[in-house]
Short mmCIF file of C-alpha atoms and ligand atoms in Angstrom, two decimals:
data_model
loop_
_atom_site.label_atom_id
_atom_site.label_comp_id
_atom_site.label_asym_id
_atom_site.label_seq_id
_atom_site.Cartn_x
_atom_site.Cartn_y
_atom_site.Cartn_z
CA MET B 912 -7.49 -31.53 -15.25
CA ASP B 913 -6.08 -28.63 -17.15
CA LYS B 914 -2.59 -27.87 -18.35
CA TYR B 915 -0.75 -25.00 -20.03
CA ILE B 916 1.12 -25.42 -23.44
CA ILE B 917 3.77 -22.84 -23.58
CA GLU B 918 6.16 -21.70 -26.36
CA GLY B 919 8.93 -19.91 -24.37
CA GLY B 920 11.74 -17.58 -25.19
CA LYS B 921 9.87 -14.29 -25.91
CA PRO B 922 10.33 -11.07 -23.93
CA LEU B 923 7.26 -9.55 -22.26
CA TYR B 924 5.95 -6.10 -23.10
CA GLY B 925 2.80 -4.34 -21.88
CA GLU B 926 0.59 -3.65 -18.85
CA VAL B 927 -1.05 -5.76 -16.21
CA GLU B 928 -3.52 -4.82 -13.50
CA ILE B 929 -3.10 -6.53 -10.17
CA GLN B 930 -5.95 -8.33 -8.49
CA SER B 931 -7.08 -7.88 -4.95
CA ALA B 932 -4.93 -9.89 -2.58
CA LYS B 933 -5.94 -13.52 -1.95
CA ASN B 934 -4.46 -13.45 1.57
CA ALA B 935 -6.38 -10.30 2.37
CA VAL B 936 -9.73 -11.38 0.89
CA LEU B 937 -9.79 -14.71 2.77
CA PRO B 938 -9.69 -13.25 6.25
CA LEU B 939 -12.12 -10.56 5.20
CA LEU B 940 -14.55 -13.19 4.20
CA ALA B 941 -14.19 -14.87 7.53
CA ALA B 942 -14.77 -11.49 9.19
CA SER B 943 -18.04 -10.93 7.23
CA ILE B 944 -20.01 -13.25 9.54
CA LEU B 945 -19.26 -10.95 12.52
CA THR B 946 -22.19 -8.73 11.46
CA ASP B 947 -25.80 -9.28 10.54
CA GLU B 948 -25.62 -6.33 8.18
CA ARG B 949 -24.62 -6.24 4.44
CA VAL B 950 -21.01 -6.63 3.56
CA VAL B 951 -19.68 -5.80 0.03
CA LEU B 952 -16.13 -6.66 -1.11
CA HIS B 953 -15.36 -4.78 -4.32
CA ARG B 954 -12.92 -6.19 -6.88
CA CYS B 955 -13.26 -9.64 -5.37
CA PRO B 956 -11.15 -12.13 -7.38
CA ARG B 957 -12.94 -15.24 -8.47
CA ILE B 958 -9.96 -17.54 -7.58
CA ARG B 959 -10.56 -21.03 -6.28
CA ASP B 960 -9.61 -20.32 -2.62
CA VAL B 961 -12.01 -17.37 -2.53
CA MET B 962 -14.80 -19.42 -4.19
CA ASN B 963 -14.17 -22.17 -1.64
CA MET B 964 -14.37 -19.73 1.23
CA ILE B 965 -17.66 -18.39 -0.25
CA GLY B 966 -18.83 -21.99 -0.29
CA ILE B 967 -18.10 -22.25 3.43
CA LEU B 968 -20.00 -19.04 4.12
CA ASP B 969 -22.99 -20.51 2.08
CA GLU B 970 -22.82 -23.71 4.20
CA LEU B 971 -23.02 -21.69 7.35
CA GLY B 972 -26.28 -20.14 6.07
CA CYS B 973 -24.96 -16.78 4.59
CA LYS B 974 -26.37 -15.48 1.39
CA THR B 975 -23.67 -14.52 -1.14
CA ARG B 976 -23.88 -13.17 -4.62
CA PHE B 977 -21.65 -11.34 -7.07
CA GLU B 978 -22.71 -8.07 -8.55
CA GLY B 979 -20.17 -7.59 -11.31
CA ASP B 980 -16.83 -7.99 -9.49
CA SER B 981 -18.33 -6.96 -6.10
CA LEU B 982 -19.23 -9.78 -3.68
CA VAL B 983 -22.33 -9.10 -1.53
CA ILE B 984 -22.61 -11.08 1.65
CA ASP B 985 -25.70 -11.20 3.92
CA SER B 986 -25.04 -13.20 7.09
CA SER B 987 -28.34 -12.34 8.94
CA ASP B 988 -29.57 -15.90 8.45
CA ALA B 989 -26.33 -17.77 9.27
CA VAL B 990 -27.21 -20.64 11.54
CA SER B 991 -24.51 -23.31 11.40
CA HIS B 992 -21.32 -23.41 13.44
CA GLU B 993 -19.93 -26.45 11.50
CA ILE B 994 -17.33 -25.62 8.92
CA PRO B 995 -17.84 -28.29 6.18
CA SER B 996 -14.88 -30.81 6.22
CA ALA B 997 -14.61 -31.19 2.40
CA LEU B 998 -14.21 -27.46 1.98
CA ALA B 999 -12.02 -27.08 5.09
CA LYS B 1000 -9.64 -29.76 3.78
CA GLU B 1001 -9.69 -28.04 0.35
CA LEU B 1002 -8.83 -24.73 1.89
CA ARG B 1003 -6.33 -24.84 4.68
CA SER B 1004 -6.72 -21.24 5.55
CA SER B 1005 -10.37 -22.01 6.56
CA ILE B 1006 -8.88 -22.50 9.99
CA PHE B 1007 -9.10 -18.82 10.63
CA MET B 1008 -12.86 -19.10 10.32
CA LEU B 1009 -12.69 -20.45 13.83
CA GLY B 1010 -12.23 -17.08 15.51
CA SER B 1011 -15.22 -15.51 13.70
CA VAL B 1012 -17.50 -18.51 13.98
CA ILE B 1013 -16.95 -18.87 17.67
CA ALA B 1014 -17.50 -14.99 18.01
CA ARG B 1015 -20.77 -15.42 16.14
CA PHE B 1016 -22.23 -18.62 17.61
CA GLY B 1017 -20.26 -19.24 20.77
CA LYS B 1018 -19.07 -22.56 19.28
CA ALA B 1019 -17.40 -23.98 16.19
CA ARG B 1020 -16.62 -27.42 14.65
CA ILE B 1021 -14.02 -27.93 11.95
CA ALA B 1022 -12.11 -30.89 10.46
CA TYR B 1023 -8.44 -30.77 11.42
CA PRO B 1024 -6.90 -29.16 8.30
CA GLY B 1025 -3.73 -31.36 8.27
CA GLY B 1026 -0.58 -30.67 6.32
CA CYS B 1027 -0.33 -29.74 2.73
CA ASP B 1028 2.29 -29.64 -0.08
CA ILE B 1029 4.50 -27.03 1.48
CA GLY B 1030 4.82 -28.19 5.05
CA LEU B 1031 3.14 -29.53 8.24
CA ARG B 1032 1.12 -26.34 8.69
CA PRO B 1033 0.54 -26.70 12.49
CA ILE B 1034 -2.27 -24.81 14.18
CA ASP B 1035 -1.12 -24.95 17.81
CA LEU B 1036 -0.76 -21.17 18.00
CA HIS B 1037 -4.34 -20.70 16.85
CA LEU B 1038 -5.63 -23.03 19.42
CA LYS B 1039 -3.43 -21.73 22.29
CA GLY B 1040 -4.60 -18.17 21.54
CA LEU B 1041 -8.29 -19.22 21.46
CA LYS B 1042 -7.90 -21.15 24.72
CA SER B 1043 -6.46 -18.10 26.39
CA MET B 1044 -9.69 -16.33 25.47
CA SER B 1045 -11.73 -18.92 27.43
CA VAL B 1046 -12.52 -21.18 24.56
CA GLU B 1047 -12.96 -24.79 25.41
CA ILE B 1048 -11.33 -26.96 22.75
CA THR B 1049 -11.71 -30.84 22.28
CA GLU B 1050 -10.54 -32.99 19.41
CA ASP B 1051 -12.34 -36.11 18.25
CA GLY B 1052 -11.90 -38.25 15.05
CA GLY B 1053 -10.04 -35.48 13.22
CA TYR B 1054 -12.42 -32.71 14.24
CA ILE B 1055 -11.77 -29.71 16.49
CA ASN B 1056 -14.74 -28.71 18.70
CA CYS B 1057 -14.72 -25.31 20.21
CA SER B 1058 -17.20 -23.80 22.66
CA CYS B 1059 -17.21 -20.66 24.73
CA VAL B 1060 -19.84 -19.02 27.01
CA LYS B 1061 -18.29 -15.64 26.49
CA LEU B 1062 -15.06 -14.78 24.68
CA LYS B 1063 -12.77 -12.84 27.01
CA GLY B 1064 -9.95 -10.57 26.04
CA ALA B 1065 -6.47 -11.97 26.82
CA ASP B 1066 -2.74 -11.07 26.62
CA VAL B 1067 -1.41 -13.59 23.92
CA LEU B 1068 2.24 -14.10 23.11
CA LEU B 1069 2.83 -15.98 19.78
CA ASP B 1070 5.84 -18.25 19.83
CA CYS B 1071 6.31 -17.28 16.08
CA PRO B 1072 4.73 -14.53 14.11
CA SER B 1073 1.95 -16.70 12.54
CA VAL B 1074 -0.24 -14.75 9.95
CA GLY B 1075 -3.18 -16.99 10.39
CA ALA B 1076 -2.94 -17.19 14.19
CA THR B 1077 -2.75 -13.39 14.42
CA GLU B 1078 -5.79 -13.03 12.14
CA ASN B 1079 -7.75 -15.84 14.02
CA ILE B 1080 -7.19 -14.15 17.34
CA ILE B 1081 -8.09 -10.66 16.08
CA LEU B 1082 -11.43 -12.11 14.66
CA ALA B 1083 -12.16 -13.69 18.03
CA ALA B 1084 -11.24 -10.58 19.96
CA VAL B 1085 -13.22 -7.82 18.12
CA LYS B 1086 -16.52 -8.66 20.06
CA ALA B 1087 -14.79 -10.26 23.12
CA SER B 1088 -15.20 -8.61 26.56
CA GLY B 1089 -12.32 -6.39 27.38
CA TYR B 1090 -8.91 -5.96 25.80
CA THR B 1091 -6.85 -8.39 23.81
CA VAL B 1092 -3.13 -7.88 23.24
CA ILE B 1093 -1.28 -10.01 20.61
CA ARG B 1094 2.48 -9.94 21.12
CA ASN B 1095 4.96 -11.11 18.47
CA ALA B 1096 2.03 -10.71 16.00
CA ALA B 1097 2.63 -11.19 12.23
CA LYS B 1098 3.35 -7.84 10.47
CA GLU B 1099 2.19 -8.81 7.01
CA PRO B 1100 0.22 -5.96 5.27
CA GLU B 1101 -2.83 -8.24 5.08
CA ILE B 1102 -3.11 -7.93 8.88
CA LEU B 1103 -3.38 -4.06 8.50
CA ASP B 1104 -5.97 -4.65 5.76
CA LEU B 1105 -8.03 -6.81 8.09
CA GLN B 1106 -7.75 -4.00 10.76
CA ASN B 1107 -8.95 -1.41 8.34
CA PHE B 1108 -11.90 -3.64 7.36
CA LEU B 1109 -12.91 -4.38 10.93
CA ASN B 1110 -12.57 -0.74 12.07
CA ALA B 1111 -14.81 0.26 9.11
CA MET B 1112 -17.36 -2.11 10.69
CA GLY B 1113 -17.00 -0.42 14.05
CA ALA B 1114 -14.36 -2.54 15.64
CA LYS B 1115 -11.49 -1.08 17.75
CA VAL B 1116 -8.28 -2.64 16.53
CA ALA B 1117 -4.83 -0.94 16.57
CA GLY B 1118 -1.27 -1.97 15.80
CA GLY B 1119 -2.03 -3.97 12.65
CA GLY B 1120 1.23 -4.35 10.66
CA THR B 1121 3.38 -4.10 13.78
CA SER B 1122 4.42 -6.91 16.19
CA THR B 1123 1.84 -5.77 18.85
CA VAL B 1124 -1.79 -5.69 18.00
CA VAL B 1125 -4.39 -4.40 20.53
CA VAL B 1126 -8.11 -5.00 20.29
CA CYS B 1127 -10.83 -3.47 22.51
CA GLY B 1128 -13.99 -5.62 22.26
CA VAL B 1129 -17.20 -3.96 21.14
CA LYS B 1130 -20.79 -5.23 21.40
CA LYS B 1131 -21.80 -5.06 17.78
CA LEU B 1132 -20.29 -4.62 14.33
CA GLY B 1133 -22.08 -3.01 11.43
CA GLY B 1134 -21.96 -3.60 7.63
CA VAL B 1135 -19.25 -2.29 5.34
CA GLU B 1136 -18.31 -1.73 1.68
CA TYR B 1137 -14.63 -2.35 1.17
CA THR B 1138 -11.93 -2.76 -1.53
CA PRO B 1139 -9.21 -5.12 -0.36
CA MET B 1140 -5.51 -4.31 -0.85
CA PRO B 1141 -3.76 -5.33 -4.06
CA ASP B 1142 -2.04 -8.71 -4.20
CA ARG B 1143 1.70 -8.19 -3.39
CA ILE B 1144 2.56 -11.76 -4.40
CA GLU B 1145 0.79 -11.52 -7.75
CA ALA B 1146 2.68 -8.26 -8.35
CA GLY B 1147 5.94 -9.85 -7.37
CA THR B 1148 5.28 -12.84 -9.64
CA PHE B 1149 4.92 -10.62 -12.67
CA LEU B 1150 7.96 -8.48 -11.75
CA ILE B 1151 10.00 -11.74 -11.59
CA ALA B 1152 8.49 -12.85 -14.95
CA SER B 1153 9.80 -9.69 -16.49
CA ALA B 1154 13.19 -10.10 -14.95
CA MET B 1155 13.38 -13.68 -16.30
CA CYS B 1156 12.14 -12.92 -19.94
CA GLY B 1157 13.31 -9.39 -20.48
CA GLY B 1158 11.21 -6.57 -21.86
CA GLU B 1159 9.24 -3.70 -20.29
CA MET B 1160 6.24 -4.16 -18.02
CA LEU B 1161 3.84 -1.70 -16.28
CA LEU B 1162 2.01 -3.01 -13.23
CA LYS B 1163 -1.11 -1.13 -12.23
CA ARG B 1164 -2.93 -1.08 -8.90
CA THR B 1165 0.05 -2.11 -6.71
CA ASP B 1166 1.59 -0.89 -3.49
CA ALA B 1167 5.35 -1.05 -3.89
CA ASN B 1168 5.74 -0.52 -0.15
CA ASN B 1169 4.60 -4.04 0.33
CA ILE B 1170 7.28 -5.71 -1.79
CA VAL B 1171 10.34 -3.52 -0.96
CA SER B 1172 12.40 -6.72 -0.31
CA LEU B 1173 11.75 -7.99 -3.83
CA ILE B 1174 12.30 -4.70 -5.53
CA HIS B 1175 15.67 -4.31 -3.83
CA LYS B 1176 16.65 -7.84 -4.98
CA LEU B 1177 15.62 -7.15 -8.56
CA ARG B 1178 17.44 -3.77 -8.67
CA GLU B 1179 20.59 -5.55 -7.34
CA ILE B 1180 20.48 -7.92 -10.37
CA SER B 1181 20.26 -4.95 -12.84
CA CYS B 1182 16.51 -4.56 -13.34
CA LYS B 1183 15.42 -0.99 -13.85
CA ILE B 1184 12.43 -0.42 -11.58
CA ALA B 1185 10.49 2.81 -11.21
CA VAL B 1186 7.55 3.41 -8.83
CA LYS B 1187 4.94 6.13 -9.28
CA ASP B 1188 1.78 6.22 -7.19
CA ASP B 1189 0.15 2.72 -7.51
CA LYS B 1190 2.27 1.83 -10.62
CA ILE B 1191 5.51 -0.10 -10.88
CA GLU B 1192 7.46 -0.11 -14.19
CA ILE B 1193 10.13 -2.66 -14.76
CA LYS B 1194 12.66 -2.77 -17.64
CA SER B 1195 14.89 -5.82 -17.98
CA SER B 1196 17.38 -6.97 -20.54
CA GLY B 1197 16.81 -10.59 -19.69
CA VAL B 1198 20.48 -11.00 -18.65
CA ARG B 1199 20.78 -11.15 -14.87
CA LYS B 1200 23.39 -11.29 -12.30
CA SER B 1201 22.66 -13.81 -9.57
CA PRO B 1202 20.84 -12.65 -6.52
CA LYS B 1203 23.55 -14.49 -4.53
CA ILE B 1204 21.30 -15.31 -1.57
CA VAL B 1205 17.54 -15.25 -1.03
CA GLU B 1206 16.40 -16.11 2.52
CA THR B 1207 12.71 -16.14 3.32
CA MET B 1208 11.64 -14.44 6.53
CA PRO B 1209 8.37 -13.14 8.09
CA TYR B 1210 7.33 -9.72 6.88
CA PRO B 1211 9.17 -7.35 6.05
CA GLY B 1212 11.70 -9.99 5.10
CA PHE B 1213 11.68 -11.74 1.82
CA PRO B 1214 8.34 -13.41 1.31
CA THR B 1215 8.21 -17.17 1.28
CA ASP B 1216 5.33 -16.92 -1.28
CA LEU B 1217 7.96 -15.58 -3.76
CA GLN B 1218 10.60 -18.13 -3.01
CA ALA B 1219 9.71 -20.49 -5.84
CA GLN B 1220 9.50 -17.78 -8.40
CA MET B 1221 12.89 -16.45 -7.25
CA THR B 1222 14.41 -19.94 -7.48
CA ALA B 1223 13.26 -20.09 -11.11
CA LEU B 1224 14.94 -16.72 -11.71
CA ALA B 1225 18.09 -17.94 -10.12
CA CYS B 1226 18.24 -20.83 -12.48
CA ILE B 1227 18.95 -18.52 -15.46
CA SER B 1228 21.12 -16.06 -13.61
CA GLU B 1229 24.82 -15.52 -14.13
CA GLY B 1230 26.55 -17.16 -11.18
CA SER B 1231 25.20 -19.08 -8.25
CA THR B 1232 22.45 -18.41 -5.65
CA LEU B 1233 21.68 -19.84 -2.17
CA ILE B 1234 17.95 -20.06 -1.53
CA VAL B 1235 17.01 -20.63 2.16
CA GLU B 1236 13.36 -21.41 2.96
CA ASN B 1237 12.88 -20.64 6.68
CA LEU B 1238 9.08 -20.73 6.86
CA PHE B 1239 7.93 -24.13 5.52
CA GLU B 1240 9.51 -27.48 5.62
CA THR B 1241 8.90 -28.79 2.12
CA ARG B 1242 8.58 -25.78 -0.19
CA PHE B 1243 11.04 -27.01 -2.83
CA LYS B 1244 8.73 -29.33 -4.79
CA HIS B 1245 9.23 -27.18 -7.89
CA VAL B 1246 12.97 -28.01 -7.90
CA PRO B 1247 12.76 -31.47 -9.46
CA GLU B 1248 10.62 -30.04 -12.19
CA LEU B 1249 13.03 -27.20 -12.82
CA ILE B 1250 15.93 -29.74 -13.07
CA ARG B 1251 13.86 -31.42 -15.69
CA MET B 1252 14.10 -28.13 -17.70
CA GLY B 1253 17.87 -28.17 -17.29
CA ALA B 1254 18.26 -26.29 -14.06
CA ASP B 1255 21.35 -27.08 -11.89
CA ILE B 1256 20.04 -27.11 -8.33
CA THR B 1257 21.15 -29.04 -5.23
CA VAL B 1258 18.79 -29.15 -2.19
CA ARG B 1259 19.91 -29.94 1.38
CA GLY B 1260 17.13 -29.53 3.85
CA ARG B 1261 15.92 -25.97 3.86
CA ALA B 1262 18.61 -24.79 1.46
CA ALA B 1263 18.73 -24.93 -2.31
CA PHE B 1264 22.01 -24.11 -4.11
CA VAL B 1265 21.48 -22.93 -7.62
CA ARG B 1266 24.10 -22.71 -10.24
CA GLY B 1267 22.89 -20.43 -13.13
CA VAL B 1268 22.63 -21.85 -16.69
CA LYS B 1269 22.24 -19.75 -19.84
CA THR B 1270 18.79 -20.85 -20.57
CA LEU B 1271 16.32 -23.55 -19.57
CA LYS B 1272 14.90 -25.97 -22.11
CA GLY B 1273 11.22 -26.64 -22.61
CA ALA B 1274 9.85 -29.73 -20.83
CA ASP B 1275 6.63 -31.38 -19.58
CA VAL B 1276 6.44 -30.44 -15.83
CA VAL B 1277 3.87 -30.94 -13.09
CA ALA B 1278 2.78 -28.34 -10.50
CA SER B 1279 2.23 -29.56 -6.94
CA ASP B 1280 1.37 -26.26 -5.13
CA LEU B 1281 0.27 -22.80 -5.82
CA ARG B 1282 3.50 -20.75 -5.92
CA GLY B 1283 5.52 -23.68 -7.39
CA GLY B 1284 3.06 -23.82 -10.25
CA ALA B 1285 3.52 -20.06 -10.90
CA ALA B 1286 7.29 -20.55 -10.79
CA LEU B 1287 7.18 -23.43 -13.38
CA THR B 1288 5.01 -21.26 -15.62
CA LEU B 1289 7.53 -18.41 -15.52
CA ALA B 1290 10.37 -20.88 -16.13
CA ALA B 1291 8.48 -22.32 -19.21
CA ILE B 1292 7.75 -18.81 -20.59
CA SER B 1293 11.49 -17.92 -20.39
CA ALA B 1294 12.79 -21.35 -21.69
CA GLU B 1295 13.69 -22.28 -25.18
CA GLY B 1296 11.11 -24.47 -26.85
CA GLN B 1297 7.78 -25.91 -25.84
CA SER B 1298 6.68 -26.84 -22.36
CA SER B 1299 3.59 -28.10 -20.64
CA VAL B 1300 2.68 -27.33 -17.03
CA THR B 1301 0.15 -29.80 -15.70
CA ASP B 1302 -2.49 -29.55 -12.93
CA LEU B 1303 -3.47 -25.93 -13.03
CA SER B 1304 -5.83 -26.41 -10.07
CA HIS B 1305 -2.97 -25.10 -7.89
CA ILE B 1306 -2.38 -21.96 -9.88
CA ASP B 1307 -6.15 -21.41 -10.18
CA ARG B 1308 -6.29 -21.16 -6.30
CA GLY B 1309 -4.54 -17.88 -6.32
CA TYR B 1310 -4.09 -16.19 -9.77
CA SER B 1311 -7.08 -14.86 -11.60
CA ASP B 1312 -6.82 -14.91 -15.43
CA PHE B 1313 -3.14 -15.82 -15.13
CA GLU B 1314 -2.72 -17.10 -18.79
CA TYR B 1315 -4.83 -14.25 -20.13
CA LYS B 1316 -2.64 -11.55 -18.43
CA LEU B 1317 0.54 -13.36 -19.64
CA THR B 1318 -0.86 -13.56 -23.21
CA GLU B 1319 -1.57 -9.85 -23.13
CA LEU B 1320 2.13 -9.30 -22.33
CA GLY B 1321 3.20 -11.40 -25.32
CA ALA B 1322 3.72 -14.82 -23.90
CA LYS B 1323 2.67 -17.79 -26.05
CA ILE B 1324 0.51 -19.73 -23.50
CA ARG B 1325 -2.76 -21.54 -23.81
CA ARG B 1326 -4.82 -23.70 -21.43
CA VAL B 1327 -5.92 -27.22 -22.61
CA HIS B 1328 -8.23 -29.64 -20.80
CA ILE B 1329 -6.97 -33.20 -20.55
C1 EPZ V 516 -0.23 -17.44 5.50
O1 EPZ V 516 -0.31 -18.78 5.80
C2 EPZ V 516 -0.45 -17.34 4.02
N1 EPZ V 516 -1.73 -17.86 3.64
C3 EPZ V 516 0.63 -18.14 3.20
O2 EPZ V 516 0.38 -17.91 1.84
C4 EPZ V 516 2.00 -17.60 3.58
O3 EPZ V 516 2.97 -18.34 2.97
C5 EPZ V 516 2.24 -17.60 5.11
O4 EPZ V 516 1.12 -16.89 5.77
C6 EPZ V 516 3.51 -17.03 5.57
O5 EPZ V 516 3.56 -15.73 5.13
C7 EPZ V 516 -2.87 -17.07 3.86
O6 EPZ V 516 -2.76 -15.99 4.37
C8 EPZ V 516 -4.14 -17.55 3.46
P1 EPZ V 516 1.86 -18.88 9.17
P2 EPZ V 516 -0.30 -19.30 7.36
O7 EPZ V 516 0.88 -19.33 10.17
O8 EPZ V 516 -1.15 -18.28 8.07
C9 EPZ V 516 4.33 -21.79 11.87
C10 EPZ V 516 0.12 -18.66 -0.38
O9 EPZ V 516 0.88 -19.20 -1.22
N2 EPZ V 516 3.03 -21.99 12.55
O10 EPZ V 516 2.34 -17.44 9.20
O11 EPZ V 516 -0.68 -20.76 7.38
C11 EPZ V 516 4.21 -22.56 10.46
O12 EPZ V 516 4.66 -23.85 10.52
C12 EPZ V 516 0.04 -19.12 1.02
O13 EPZ V 516 -0.61 -17.63 -0.65
C13 EPZ V 516 3.13 -22.75 13.77
O14 EPZ V 516 4.14 -23.25 14.14
O15 EPZ V 516 1.24 -19.18 7.70
C14 EPZ V 516 5.17 -21.81 9.56
O16 EPZ V 516 6.51 -22.24 9.79
C15 EPZ V 516 1.00 -20.31 1.31
N3 EPZ V 516 2.02 -22.96 14.50
C16 EPZ V 516 5.11 -20.39 10.19
O17 EPZ V 516 4.48 -20.39 11.48
C17 EPZ V 516 0.77 -22.35 14.10
O18 EPZ V 516 -0.21 -22.47 14.84
C18 EPZ V 516 4.36 -19.38 9.30
O19 EPZ V 516 3.08 -19.84 9.17
C19 EPZ V 516 0.76 -21.63 12.88
C20 EPZ V 516 1.93 -21.41 12.17
#
């Protein structure tokens, strides 16, 4: 197990280049088995979730290799419809392999993913959508078995705008017979990125990024070379780091349109933010008014994946802040660790009430999920004194070269193996 040792209290100055989006690359990898032809993903981040998804593709019989930072995938010899349970449990988002594996093989078998550290993570909407496309689904001993003679287009209404369910149904629909309409679809930018990728393969998908997605099934999909969109959550994480520590930071390879809700919040608390092309520049004195209220919502509302980082910022803001987490049931596991650093936070159900303190104090804290781990790292970098953040396996799931990028910005952070 690894941990960070951090000497906090220094402002951050410099530049950081944003990685390709974890939550775009994962569905693109699932989509890669929809063709027998070569697929190349440029600027593919070697983060743990991506490497696990590549492991799943290998188990299905795909051939994968990196050429520099480009991932080359050849699925012509893919033979297995069984998504390996160890990897499926490791990677919850493997559930949206179902749509593409069924589309490829007419059947799929996957271990029930179960809950994780941020909530129950149900998959009822995934299964309901697939059933409406003529997929037979049975469950035995913790496994989900899917089979289908021919996927048929359907008119699907999602009870809630689930990102994964939207992606799963799109992946099943692109080679189904007829039209599929997904109503109350998730509008996250990663859905539009998936649409662009699939259409570059010859699919006919429209409406990605809106609440209604329409897919006209085609017989065959071809190969593609593609560069996924930049990671809006990584970009947001660095913007919040700047707001917490003070200094000046230039983010390169971003799309500010995808994090408008965060940029507005940071401007409201006196950060100076300028956007030019794919760059975002932030200047912050390190003194912050409180954000007052942060309520997570489906896109384009405030992203749940930036809630933990924003909670850390609220801990050292002037005044109090109400954080409301509407998406996931238990996404406050970073709170007890922030309290160990001197934060003043009261949690009641989905709400956390934060009273700002002047500064946090270094402490030994433990990460229990991906974004909570990032939030604790930002808290430690802004705090007075030395901290350790243990169990970096969570951070490694979604941030490439995190400590390297922070060091380049002037943070005193190093990784040690324990
Ligand atoms: C995706 O997860 C992201 N993961 C999550 O990012 C992100 O937090 C989430 O979307 C919300 O934006 C990937 O894209 C790989 P959902 P997903 O289905 O698809 C309920 C990170 O840190 N729901 O949109 O699992 C569910 O309980 C990760 O990068 C059902 O009720 O999220 C939740 O309340 C964490 N039934 C809400 O929808 C279902 O069948 C949103 O979940 C599916 C979901």
